[in-house]
PDB file of C-alpha atoms and ligand atoms in Angstrom:
ATOM      1  CA  UNK A1285      -2.451  12.000  -9.891  1.00 93.00           C
ATOM      2  CA  UNK A1286       0.885  10.823  -8.521  1.00 97.00           C
ATOM      3  CA  UNK A1287       4.106  11.217 -10.471  1.00 98.00           C
ATOM      4  CA  UNK A1288       7.592  10.011  -9.691  1.00 98.00           C
ATOM      5  CA  UNK A1289      10.090  11.750 -11.951  1.00 98.00           C
ATOM      6  CA  UNK A1290      13.615  10.438 -12.219  1.00 98.00           C
ATOM      7  CA  UNK A1291      13.727   9.411  -8.562  1.00 98.00           C
ATOM      8  CA  UNK A1292      17.054   8.239  -7.136  1.00 98.00           C
ATOM      9  CA  UNK A1293      17.670   6.842  -3.670  1.00 98.00           C
ATOM     10  CA  UNK A1294      20.771   5.217  -2.217  1.00 98.00           C
ATOM     11  CA  UNK A1295      21.593   3.903   1.225  1.00 97.00           C
ATOM     12  CA  UNK A1296      25.347   4.124   1.665  1.00 95.00           C
ATOM     13  CA  UNK A1297      26.773   2.683  -1.530  1.00 94.00           C
ATOM     14  CA  UNK A1298      23.623   0.702  -2.292  1.00 95.00           C
ATOM     15  CA  UNK A1299      21.620   2.278  -5.106  1.00 96.00           C
ATOM     16  CA  UNK A1300      18.027   1.259  -4.567  1.00 98.00           C
ATOM     17  CA  UNK A1301      16.054   3.594  -6.811  1.00 98.00           C
ATOM     18  CA  UNK A1302      17.931   4.388  -9.972  1.00 98.00           C
ATOM     19  CA  UNK A1303      15.795   6.872 -11.858  1.00 98.00           C
ATOM     20  CA  UNK A1304      12.214   5.744 -11.278  1.00 98.00           C
ATOM     21  CA  UNK A1305       9.605   7.259 -13.587  1.00 98.00           C
ATOM     22  CA  UNK A1306       6.017   6.368 -12.817  1.00 98.00           C
ATOM     23  CA  UNK A1307       2.650   8.050 -13.232  1.00 98.00           C
ATOM     24  CA  UNK A1308      -0.333   6.774 -11.271  1.00 97.00           C
ATOM     25  CA  UNK A1309      -3.664   8.092 -12.433  1.00 95.00           C
ATOM     26  CA  UNK A1310      -6.518   9.063 -10.201  1.00 94.00           C
ATOM     27  CA  UNK A1311      -8.855   6.115  -9.608  1.00 93.00           C
ATOM     28  CA  UNK A1312      -6.363   3.600 -10.928  1.00 95.00           C
ATOM     29  CA  UNK A1313      -5.596   0.273  -9.257  1.00 96.00           C
ATOM     30  CA  UNK A1314      -1.901  -0.375  -9.695  1.00 97.00           C
ATOM     31  CA  UNK A1315      -0.028  -3.437  -8.515  1.00 97.00           C
ATOM     32  CA  UNK A1316       3.730  -3.293  -7.996  1.00 97.00           C
ATOM     33  CA  UNK A1317       5.792  -6.471  -8.141  1.00 96.00           C
ATOM     34  CA  UNK A1318       9.508  -7.238  -8.112  1.00 95.00           C
ATOM     35  CA  UNK A1319      12.153  -9.222  -6.309  1.00 94.00           C
ATOM     36  CA  UNK A1320      12.594  -8.950  -2.571  1.00 93.00           C
ATOM     37  CA  UNK A1321      14.813  -5.984  -1.771  1.00 94.00           C
ATOM     38  CA  UNK A1322      14.320  -4.266  -5.132  1.00 95.00           C
ATOM     39  CA  UNK A1323      12.901  -1.123  -3.539  1.00 96.00           C
ATOM     40  CA  UNK A1324       9.121  -1.495  -3.588  1.00 96.00           C
ATOM     41  CA  UNK A1325       8.585  -0.429   0.014  1.00 95.00           C
ATOM     42  CA  UNK A1326      11.145   2.338  -0.389  1.00 97.00           C
ATOM     43  CA  UNK A1327       9.166   3.629  -3.359  1.00 97.00           C
ATOM     44  CA  UNK A1328       5.911   3.673  -1.361  1.00 96.00           C
ATOM     45  CA  UNK A1329       7.659   5.601   1.409  1.00 95.00           C
ATOM     46  CA  UNK A1330       8.677   8.236  -1.149  1.00 97.00           C
ATOM     47  CA  UNK A1331       5.076   8.623  -2.280  1.00 96.00           C
ATOM     48  CA  UNK A1332       3.900   9.546   1.220  1.00 94.00           C
ATOM     49  CA  UNK A1333       6.962  11.642   1.979  1.00 94.00           C
ATOM     50  CA  UNK A1334       8.372   9.358   4.659  1.00 93.00           C
ATOM     51  CA  UNK A1335      11.567   9.232   2.607  1.00 95.00           C
ATOM     52  CA  UNK A1336      13.067  11.939   0.455  1.00 96.00           C
ATOM     53  CA  UNK A1337      14.824  11.134  -2.800  1.00 97.00           C
ATOM     54  CA  UNK A1338      18.492  11.983  -3.332  1.00 97.00           C
ATOM     55  CA  UNK A1339      17.426  13.329  -6.711  1.00 97.00           C
ATOM     56  CA  UNK A1340      14.160  13.656  -8.604  1.00 98.00           C
ATOM     57  CA  UNK A1341      10.599  14.752  -7.950  1.00 98.00           C
ATOM     58  CA  UNK A1342       7.591  13.255  -6.212  1.00 98.00           C
ATOM     59  CA  UNK A1343       4.515  15.072  -7.419  1.00 98.00           C
ATOM     60  CA  UNK A1344       1.178  14.626  -5.667  1.00 97.00           C
ATOM     61  CA  UNK A1345      -1.713  16.351  -7.443  1.00 95.00           C
ATOM     62  CA  UNK A1346       0.616  18.789  -9.129  1.00 94.00           C
ATOM     63  CA  UNK A1347       2.690  19.571  -6.052  1.00 95.00           C
ATOM     64  CA  UNK A1348       6.288  18.466  -5.715  1.00 97.00           C
ATOM     65  CA  UNK A1349       6.489  17.289  -2.095  1.00 97.00           C
ATOM     66  CA  UNK A1350      10.248  16.788  -1.985  1.00 96.00           C
ATOM     67  CA  UNK A1351      11.093  20.190  -0.569  1.00 92.00           C
ATOM     68  CA  UNK A1352       8.012  20.742   1.548  1.00 94.00           C
ATOM     69  CA  UNK A1353       8.299  21.266   5.290  1.00 93.00           C
ATOM     70  CA  UNK A1354       7.378  18.431   7.581  1.00 91.00           C
ATOM     71  CA  UNK A1355       4.060  20.129   8.375  1.00 92.00           C
ATOM     72  CA  UNK A1356       3.200  20.580   4.695  1.00 94.00           C
ATOM     73  CA  UNK A1357       4.045  16.948   3.966  1.00 93.00           C
ATOM     74  CA  UNK A1358       1.806  15.950   6.858  1.00 90.00           C
ATOM     75  CA  UNK A1359      -1.111  17.786   5.225  1.00 91.00           C
ATOM     76  CA  UNK A1360      -0.535  16.007   1.926  1.00 93.00           C
ATOM     77  CA  UNK A1361      -0.251  12.686   3.750  1.00 92.00           C
ATOM     78  CA  UNK A1362      -3.806  13.030   5.074  1.00 89.00           C
ATOM     79  CA  UNK A1363      -5.046  12.136   1.609  1.00 92.00           C
ATOM     80  CA  UNK A1364      -3.402   8.720   2.033  1.00 94.00           C
ATOM     81  CA  UNK A1365      -4.196   5.573   3.914  1.00 92.00           C
ATOM     82  CA  UNK A1366      -1.368   3.109   4.200  1.00 90.00           C
ATOM     83  CA  UNK A1367      -1.009  -0.445   5.266  1.00 89.00           C
ATOM     84  CA  UNK A1368       2.607  -1.010   6.172  1.00 84.00           C
ATOM     85  CA  UNK A1369       4.368  -4.268   5.582  1.00 78.00           C
ATOM     86  CA  UNK A1370       4.299  -6.135   8.900  1.00 73.00           C
ATOM     87  CA  UNK A1371       1.289  -4.367  10.400  1.00 67.00           C
ATOM     88  CA  UNK A1372       2.641  -1.726  12.750  1.00 82.00           C
ATOM     89  CA  UNK A1373       0.092  -1.609  15.570  1.00 91.00           C
ATOM     90  CA  UNK A1374       0.657  -0.059  18.968  1.00 92.00           C
ATOM     91  CA  UNK A1375       0.523  -2.794  21.602  1.00 92.00           C
ATOM     92  CA  UNK A1376      -0.064  -0.246  24.332  1.00 94.00           C
ATOM     93  CA  UNK A1377      -3.394   0.699  22.777  1.00 95.00           C
ATOM     94  CA  UNK A1378      -6.579  -1.280  22.199  1.00 97.00           C
ATOM     95  CA  UNK A1379      -7.724  -2.266  18.712  1.00 97.00           C
ATOM     96  CA  UNK A1380     -10.305   0.525  18.908  1.00 96.00           C
ATOM     97  CA  UNK A1381      -7.637   3.129  19.686  1.00 95.00           C
ATOM     98  CA  UNK A1382      -5.361   1.816  16.941  1.00 95.00           C
ATOM     99  CA  UNK A1383      -8.030   1.924  14.255  1.00 95.00           C
ATOM    100  CA  UNK A1384      -9.319   5.311  15.409  1.00 94.00           C
ATOM    101  CA  UNK A1385      -5.896   6.908  15.669  1.00 90.00           C
ATOM    102  CA  UNK A1386      -5.988   8.925  12.447  1.00 87.00           C
ATOM    103  CA  UNK A1387      -9.601   9.920  12.980  1.00 89.00           C
ATOM    104  CA  UNK A1388      -8.775  11.275  16.395  1.00 88.00           C
ATOM    105  CA  UNK A1389      -5.696  13.151  15.238  1.00 83.00           C
ATOM    106  CA  UNK A1390      -6.887  14.490  11.913  1.00 80.00           C
ATOM    107  CA  UNK A1391     -10.569  15.068  12.243  1.00 80.00           C
ATOM    108  CA  UNK A1392     -11.315  15.733  15.892  1.00 80.00           C
ATOM    109  CA  UNK A1393     -14.505  13.687  15.790  1.00 85.00           C
ATOM    110  CA  UNK A1394     -16.623  12.930  18.837  1.00 89.00           C
ATOM    111  CA  UNK A1395     -15.783   9.648  20.611  1.00 91.00           C
ATOM    112  CA  UNK A1396     -19.143   8.199  19.682  1.00 94.00           C
ATOM    113  CA  UNK A1397     -18.625   8.926  15.991  1.00 94.00           C
ATOM    114  CA  UNK A1398     -15.122   7.435  16.102  1.00 95.00           C
ATOM    115  CA  UNK A1399     -16.518   4.291  17.751  1.00 96.00           C
ATOM    116  CA  UNK A1400     -19.151   4.005  15.068  1.00 96.00           C
ATOM    117  CA  UNK A1401     -16.593   4.275  12.240  1.00 96.00           C
ATOM    118  CA  UNK A1402     -14.189   1.863  13.959  1.00 97.00           C
ATOM    119  CA  UNK A1403     -16.973  -0.712  14.362  1.00 97.00           C
ATOM    120  CA  UNK A1404     -17.939  -0.311  10.713  1.00 95.00           C
ATOM    121  CA  UNK A1405     -14.366  -0.762   9.438  1.00 93.00           C
ATOM    122  CA  UNK A1406     -13.695  -3.776  11.678  1.00 95.00           C
ATOM    123  CA  UNK A1407     -16.860  -5.340  10.326  1.00 91.00           C
ATOM    124  CA  UNK A1408     -15.630  -4.639   6.801  1.00 87.00           C
ATOM    125  CA  UNK A1409     -12.346  -6.495   7.368  1.00 86.00           C
ATOM    126  CA  UNK A1410     -14.171  -9.434   8.963  1.00 87.00           C
ATOM    127  CA  UNK A1411     -13.313  -8.719  12.600  1.00 93.00           C
ATOM    128  CA  UNK A1412     -16.459  -7.353  14.208  1.00 95.00           C
ATOM    129  CA  UNK A1413     -16.473  -6.799  17.941  1.00 95.00           C
ATOM    130  CA  UNK A1414     -12.759  -7.002  18.728  1.00 97.00           C
ATOM    131  CA  UNK A1415     -12.473  -3.308  19.707  1.00 97.00           C
ATOM    132  CA  UNK A1416     -11.323  -3.982  23.262  1.00 97.00           C
ATOM    133  CA  UNK A1417      -8.663  -6.537  22.447  1.00 97.00           C
ATOM    134  CA  UNK A1418      -4.971  -5.771  22.598  1.00 96.00           C
ATOM    135  CA  UNK A1419      -2.956  -6.161  19.372  1.00 94.00           C
ATOM    136  CA  UNK A1420      -0.579  -8.461  21.265  1.00 93.00           C
ATOM    137  CA  UNK A1421      -3.425 -10.981  21.624  1.00 94.00           C
ATOM    138  CA  UNK A1422      -4.166 -11.121  17.888  1.00 92.00           C
ATOM    139  CA  UNK A1423      -2.845 -13.541  15.291  1.00 86.00           C
ATOM    140  CA  UNK A1424      -0.638 -12.197  12.487  1.00 82.00           C
ATOM    141  CA  UNK A1425      -3.508 -12.261  10.020  1.00 81.00           C
ATOM    142  CA  UNK A1426      -5.807 -10.438  12.412  1.00 88.00           C
ATOM    143  CA  UNK A1427      -3.193  -7.756  13.008  1.00 89.00           C
ATOM    144  CA  UNK A1428      -2.910  -7.269   9.288  1.00 86.00           C
ATOM    145  CA  UNK A1429      -6.662  -6.808   8.967  1.00 88.00           C
ATOM    146  CA  UNK A1430      -6.773  -4.396  11.894  1.00 93.00           C
ATOM    147  CA  UNK A1431      -4.047  -2.377  10.148  1.00 91.00           C
ATOM    148  CA  UNK A1432      -6.150  -2.437   7.023  1.00 89.00           C
ATOM    149  CA  UNK A1433      -9.157  -1.165   8.985  1.00 92.00           C
ATOM    150  CA  UNK A1434      -6.960   1.668  10.230  1.00 93.00           C
ATOM    151  CA  UNK A1435      -5.719   2.452   6.725  1.00 91.00           C
ATOM    152  CA  UNK A1436      -9.249   2.880   5.403  1.00 90.00           C
ATOM    153  CA  UNK A1437     -10.812   4.444   8.500  1.00 92.00           C
ATOM    154  CA  UNK A1438     -10.564   8.038   7.323  1.00 88.00           C
ATOM    155  CA  UNK A1439     -11.743   7.216   3.788  1.00 87.00           C
ATOM    156  CA  UNK A1440      -8.561   8.327   2.074  1.00 92.00           C
ATOM    157  CA  UNK A1441      -8.341   9.232  -1.617  1.00 93.00           C
ATOM    158  CA  UNK A1442      -5.262   7.064  -2.054  1.00 96.00           C
ATOM    159  CA  UNK A1443      -4.540   3.768  -0.351  1.00 95.00           C
ATOM    160  CA  UNK A1444      -1.111   2.161  -0.364  1.00 95.00           C
ATOM    161  CA  UNK A1445      -1.022  -1.501   0.551  1.00 94.00           C
ATOM    162  CA  UNK A1446       2.359  -3.074   1.231  1.00 93.00           C
ATOM    163  CA  UNK A1447       1.811  -6.840   0.946  1.00 91.00           C
ATOM    164  CA  UNK A1448      -1.771  -6.944   2.182  1.00 89.00           C
ATOM    165  CA  UNK A1449      -2.255 -10.705   1.782  1.00 88.00           C
ATOM    166  CA  UNK A1450       1.116 -12.016   2.967  1.00 85.00           C
ATOM    167  CA  UNK A1451       0.603 -14.402   5.858  1.00 79.00           C
ATOM    168  CA  UNK A1452      -3.143 -14.694   5.386  1.00 82.00           C
ATOM    169  CA  UNK A1453      -4.938 -17.920   4.544  1.00 85.00           C
ATOM    170  CA  UNK A1454      -6.414 -18.299   1.033  1.00 88.00           C
ATOM    171  CA  UNK A1455      -9.963 -17.438   2.078  1.00 86.00           C
ATOM    172  CA  UNK A1456      -8.885 -14.306   3.887  1.00 83.00           C
ATOM    173  CA  UNK A1457      -6.602 -13.335   0.986  1.00 88.00           C
ATOM    174  CA  UNK A1458      -9.605 -13.561  -1.324  1.00 88.00           C
ATOM    175  CA  UNK A1459     -11.577 -11.400   1.080  1.00 85.00           C
ATOM    176  CA  UNK A1460      -8.843  -8.784   1.183  1.00 86.00           C
ATOM    177  CA  UNK A1461      -8.584  -8.726  -2.611  1.00 90.00           C
ATOM    178  CA  UNK A1462     -12.329  -8.279  -2.782  1.00 89.00           C
ATOM    179  CA  UNK A1463     -12.168  -5.487  -0.244  1.00 86.00           C
ATOM    180  CA  UNK A1464      -9.455  -3.729  -2.247  1.00 90.00           C
ATOM    181  CA  UNK A1465     -11.606  -3.998  -5.385  1.00 90.00           C
ATOM    182  CA  UNK A1466     -14.699  -2.804  -3.545  1.00 86.00           C
ATOM    183  CA  UNK A1467     -12.954   0.258  -2.153  1.00 85.00           C
ATOM    184  CA  UNK A1468     -11.650   1.052  -5.609  1.00 89.00           C
ATOM    185  CA  UNK A1469     -15.045   0.605  -7.267  1.00 87.00           C
ATOM    186  CA  UNK A1470     -17.348   2.151  -4.696  1.00 79.00           C
ATOM    187  CA  UNK A1471     -15.238   4.904  -3.231  1.00 77.00           C
ATOM    188  CA  UNK A1472     -13.209   5.551  -6.391  1.00 85.00           C
ATOM    189  CA  UNK A1473     -10.000   5.462  -4.392  1.00 92.00           C
ATOM    190  CA  UNK A1474      -6.655   5.192  -6.092  1.00 95.00           C
ATOM    191  CA  UNK A1475      -5.004   1.978  -4.955  1.00 95.00           C
ATOM    192  CA  UNK A1476      -1.345   1.040  -5.040  1.00 97.00           C
ATOM    193  CA  UNK A1477      -0.641  -2.504  -3.971  1.00 96.00           C
ATOM    194  CA  UNK A1478       2.779  -4.060  -3.475  1.00 96.00           C
ATOM    195  CA  UNK A1479       2.532  -7.822  -3.518  1.00 92.00           C
ATOM    196  CA  UNK A1480       4.303 -11.125  -3.994  1.00 90.00           C
ATOM    197  CA  UNK A1481       0.925 -12.759  -4.477  1.00 88.00           C
ATOM    198  CA  UNK A1482       0.313 -13.427  -8.143  1.00 88.00           C
ATOM    199  CA  UNK A1483      -3.366 -14.051  -7.387  1.00 85.00           C
ATOM    200  CA  UNK A1484      -3.739 -10.471  -6.233  1.00 86.00           C
ATOM    201  CA  UNK A1485      -2.220  -9.352  -9.516  1.00 87.00           C
ATOM    202  CA  UNK A1486      -4.875 -11.308 -11.385  1.00 85.00           C
ATOM    203  CA  UNK A1487      -7.712 -10.376  -9.062  1.00 86.00           C
ATOM    204  CA  UNK A1488      -7.173  -6.663  -8.535  1.00 91.00           C
ATOM    205  CA  UNK A1489      -4.700  -5.081 -10.952  1.00 94.00           C
ATOM    206  CA  UNK A1490      -5.763  -2.774 -13.761  1.00 95.00           C
ATOM    207  CA  UNK A1491      -2.087  -2.207 -14.400  1.00 97.00           C
ATOM    208  CA  UNK A1492       1.038  -3.982 -13.164  1.00 97.00           C
ATOM    209  CA  UNK A1493       4.445  -2.456 -12.722  1.00 97.00           C
ATOM    210  CA  UNK A1494       7.520  -4.605 -12.260  1.00 97.00           C
ATOM    211  CA  UNK A1495      10.529  -3.036 -10.562  1.00 97.00           C
ATOM    212  CA  UNK A1496      13.948  -4.316 -11.544  1.00 96.00           C
ATOM    213  CA  UNK A1497      17.398  -2.776 -11.251  1.00 95.00           C
ATOM    214  CA  UNK A1498      16.001   0.280  -9.492  1.00 97.00           C
ATOM    215  CA  UNK A1499      13.693   1.311 -12.320  1.00 98.00           C
ATOM    216  CA  UNK A1500      10.231   0.541 -13.637  1.00 98.00           C
ATOM    217  CA  UNK A1501      11.167  -2.388 -15.860  1.00 98.00           C
ATOM    218  CA  UNK A1502       7.667  -3.231 -17.064  1.00 97.00           C
ATOM    219  CA  UNK A1503       4.311  -1.491 -17.065  1.00 97.00           C
ATOM    220  CA  UNK A1504       1.200  -3.022 -18.601  1.00 97.00           C
ATOM    221  CA  UNK A1505      -1.945  -5.049 -18.033  1.00 96.00           C
ATOM    222  CA  UNK A1506      -1.800  -8.383 -16.164  1.00 95.00           C
ATOM    223  CA  UNK A1507      -2.382 -10.113 -19.498  1.00 95.00           C
ATOM    224  CA  UNK A1508       0.556  -8.302 -21.090  1.00 97.00           C
ATOM    225  CA  UNK A1509       2.694  -9.342 -18.130  1.00 96.00           C
ATOM    226  CA  UNK A1510       1.751 -13.020 -18.359  1.00 94.00           C
ATOM    227  CA  UNK A1511       2.091 -13.004 -22.165  1.00 96.00           C
ATOM    228  CA  UNK A1512       5.543 -11.385 -22.073  1.00 96.00           C
ATOM    229  CA  UNK A1513       8.507 -13.379 -23.322  1.00 96.00           C
ATOM    230  CA  UNK A1514      11.050 -11.062 -21.717  1.00 97.00           C
ATOM    231  CA  UNK A1515      13.475 -13.304 -19.800  1.00 96.00           C
ATOM    232  CA  UNK A1516      13.535 -11.201 -16.628  1.00 95.00           C
ATOM    233  CA  UNK A1517       9.753 -11.247 -16.474  1.00 95.00           C
ATOM    234  CA  UNK A1518       9.276 -14.939 -17.241  1.00 94.00           C
ATOM    235  CA  UNK A1519      12.018 -15.799 -14.757  1.00 93.00           C
ATOM    236  CA  UNK A1520      10.382 -13.689 -12.073  1.00 93.00           C
ATOM    237  CA  UNK A1521       6.962 -15.225 -12.704  1.00 92.00           C
ATOM    238  CA  UNK A1522       8.421 -18.731 -12.720  1.00 89.00           C
ATOM    239  CA  UNK A1523       9.855 -18.188  -9.250  1.00 86.00           C
ATOM    240  CA  UNK A1524       6.664 -16.711  -7.854  1.00 83.00           C
ATOM    241  CA  UNK A1525       4.207 -18.925  -6.025  1.00 67.00           C
ATOM    242  CA  UNK A1526       1.561 -20.377  -8.254  1.00 67.00           C
ATOM    243  CA  UNK A1527      -0.690 -21.490  -5.448  1.00 64.00           C
ATOM    244  CA  UNK A1528      -2.291 -18.973  -3.180  1.00 67.00           C
ATOM    245  CA  UNK A1529      -0.237 -18.253  -0.092  1.00 53.00           C
ATOM    246  CA  UNK A1530       2.718 -20.418   0.384  1.00 47.00           C
ATOM    247  CA  UNK A1531       4.536 -17.173   1.013  1.00 46.00           C
TER     248      UNK A1531
HETATM  249  N1  ATP B2486      16.141   3.024   6.029  1.00 53.98           N
HETATM  250  C1  ATP B2486      16.965   2.247   5.337  1.00 53.98           C
HETATM  251  N2  ATP B2486      18.294   2.283   5.559  1.00 53.98           N
HETATM  252  C2  ATP B2486      19.149   1.504   4.846  1.00 53.98           C
HETATM  253  N3  ATP B2486      18.775   0.662   3.885  1.00 53.98           N
HETATM  254  C3  ATP B2486      17.468   0.584   3.619  1.00 53.98           C
HETATM  255  C4  ATP B2486      16.497   1.365   4.325  1.00 53.98           C
HETATM  256  N4  ATP B2486      15.284   1.076   3.823  1.00 53.98           N
HETATM  257  C5  ATP B2486      15.479   0.162   2.861  1.00 53.98           C
HETATM  258  N5  ATP B2486      16.782  -0.144   2.725  1.00 53.98           N
HETATM  259  C6  ATP B2486      17.358  -1.085   1.758  1.00 53.98           C
HETATM  260  O1  ATP B2486      16.809  -0.784   0.477  1.00 53.98           O
HETATM  261  C7  ATP B2486      16.592  -1.982  -0.261  1.00 53.98           C
HETATM  262  C8  ATP B2486      15.151  -2.014  -0.735  1.00 53.98           C
HETATM  263  O2  ATP B2486      14.309  -2.204   0.374  1.00 53.98           O
HETATM  264  P1  ATP B2486      12.744  -2.365   0.251  1.00 53.98           P
HETATM  265  O3  ATP B2486      12.251  -2.528   1.648  1.00 53.98           O
HETATM  266  O4  ATP B2486      12.173  -1.263  -0.534  1.00 53.98           O
HETATM  267  O5  ATP B2486      12.608  -3.720  -0.568  1.00 53.98           O
HETATM  268  P2  ATP B2486      11.284  -4.414  -1.096  1.00 53.98           P
HETATM  269  O6  ATP B2486      11.298  -4.412  -2.575  1.00 53.98           O
HETATM  270  O7  ATP B2486      10.117  -3.810  -0.418  1.00 53.98           O
HETATM  271  O8  ATP B2486      11.497  -5.931  -0.607  1.00 53.98           O
HETATM  272  P3  ATP B2486      10.457  -6.981   0.021  1.00 53.98           P
HETATM  273  O9  ATP B2486       9.710  -7.550  -1.136  1.00 53.98           O
HETATM  274  O10 ATP B2486      11.330  -8.021   0.680  1.00 53.98           O
HETATM  275  O11 ATP B2486       9.591  -6.262   0.991  1.00 53.98           O
HETATM  276  C9  ATP B2486      16.981  -3.123   0.658  1.00 53.98           C
HETATM  277  O12 ATP B2486      18.298  -3.516   0.336  1.00 53.98           O
HETATM  278  C10 ATP B2486      16.942  -2.518   2.031  1.00 53.98           C
HETATM  279  O13 ATP B2486      17.847  -3.140   2.893  1.00 53.98           O
HETATM  280 MG1   MG B2487       8.831  -4.402   1.028  1.00 53.98          MG
END
């Protein structure tokens, strides 16, 4: 279980998180929505200890990680796979090395075993056989899927996806949504997905959280979200793309 308790975060005089309270249950598939710049990515970074709150607690399986040492946070972080917004791949390494990075660092597996897992994950994201390519030769959508392969390579208990379908074509977006659902169903992973893609909300969310004004403004099922007559929610939904991937 993941719990954010009264989490505050400012950058200079800009208050981004203003007392966030959120519990994410084990095995749950949670989608986070909200306006651009409202603090969704910042919140994800708090969950994996890449950012520390000014105030409040971030509790991962009963342990408050806020005051842990860097090494202790690193241990907790091994439970997580994360797909960063904008696919951060290392251009100096091959696709194989990028996808196998965590496996090599965390698990000290034999090269052959790493190659086997990398091949399997690339197949899963629809990119079999591109191990020897350089990230700089891939399209944006391919980079995103390679990052996804890396995020799931070590079979994490929790996967954080920051805009997994942005920039992908509709078919590939469907595939990614299906992959997210599959991982949740088959491997029982806990999934947290930040998205601007309302289709992903419909396709994958068990629960949706809308961030607004630095707090969790809404939490409920997709149906409750779409049925809401709260002005901030209806306004947000009205402005969100209704067709898959014009974003
Ligand atoms: N390291 C940082 N230093 C200063 N300001 C930051 C930093 N990280 C984030 N911010 C600011 O915090 C605010 C929230 O950023 P965040 O990236 O979480 O938004 P977001 O909800 O993910 O938006 P988007 O949907 O566009 O990705 C923004 O105003 C951003 O400029
Ligand atoms: Mg973001």
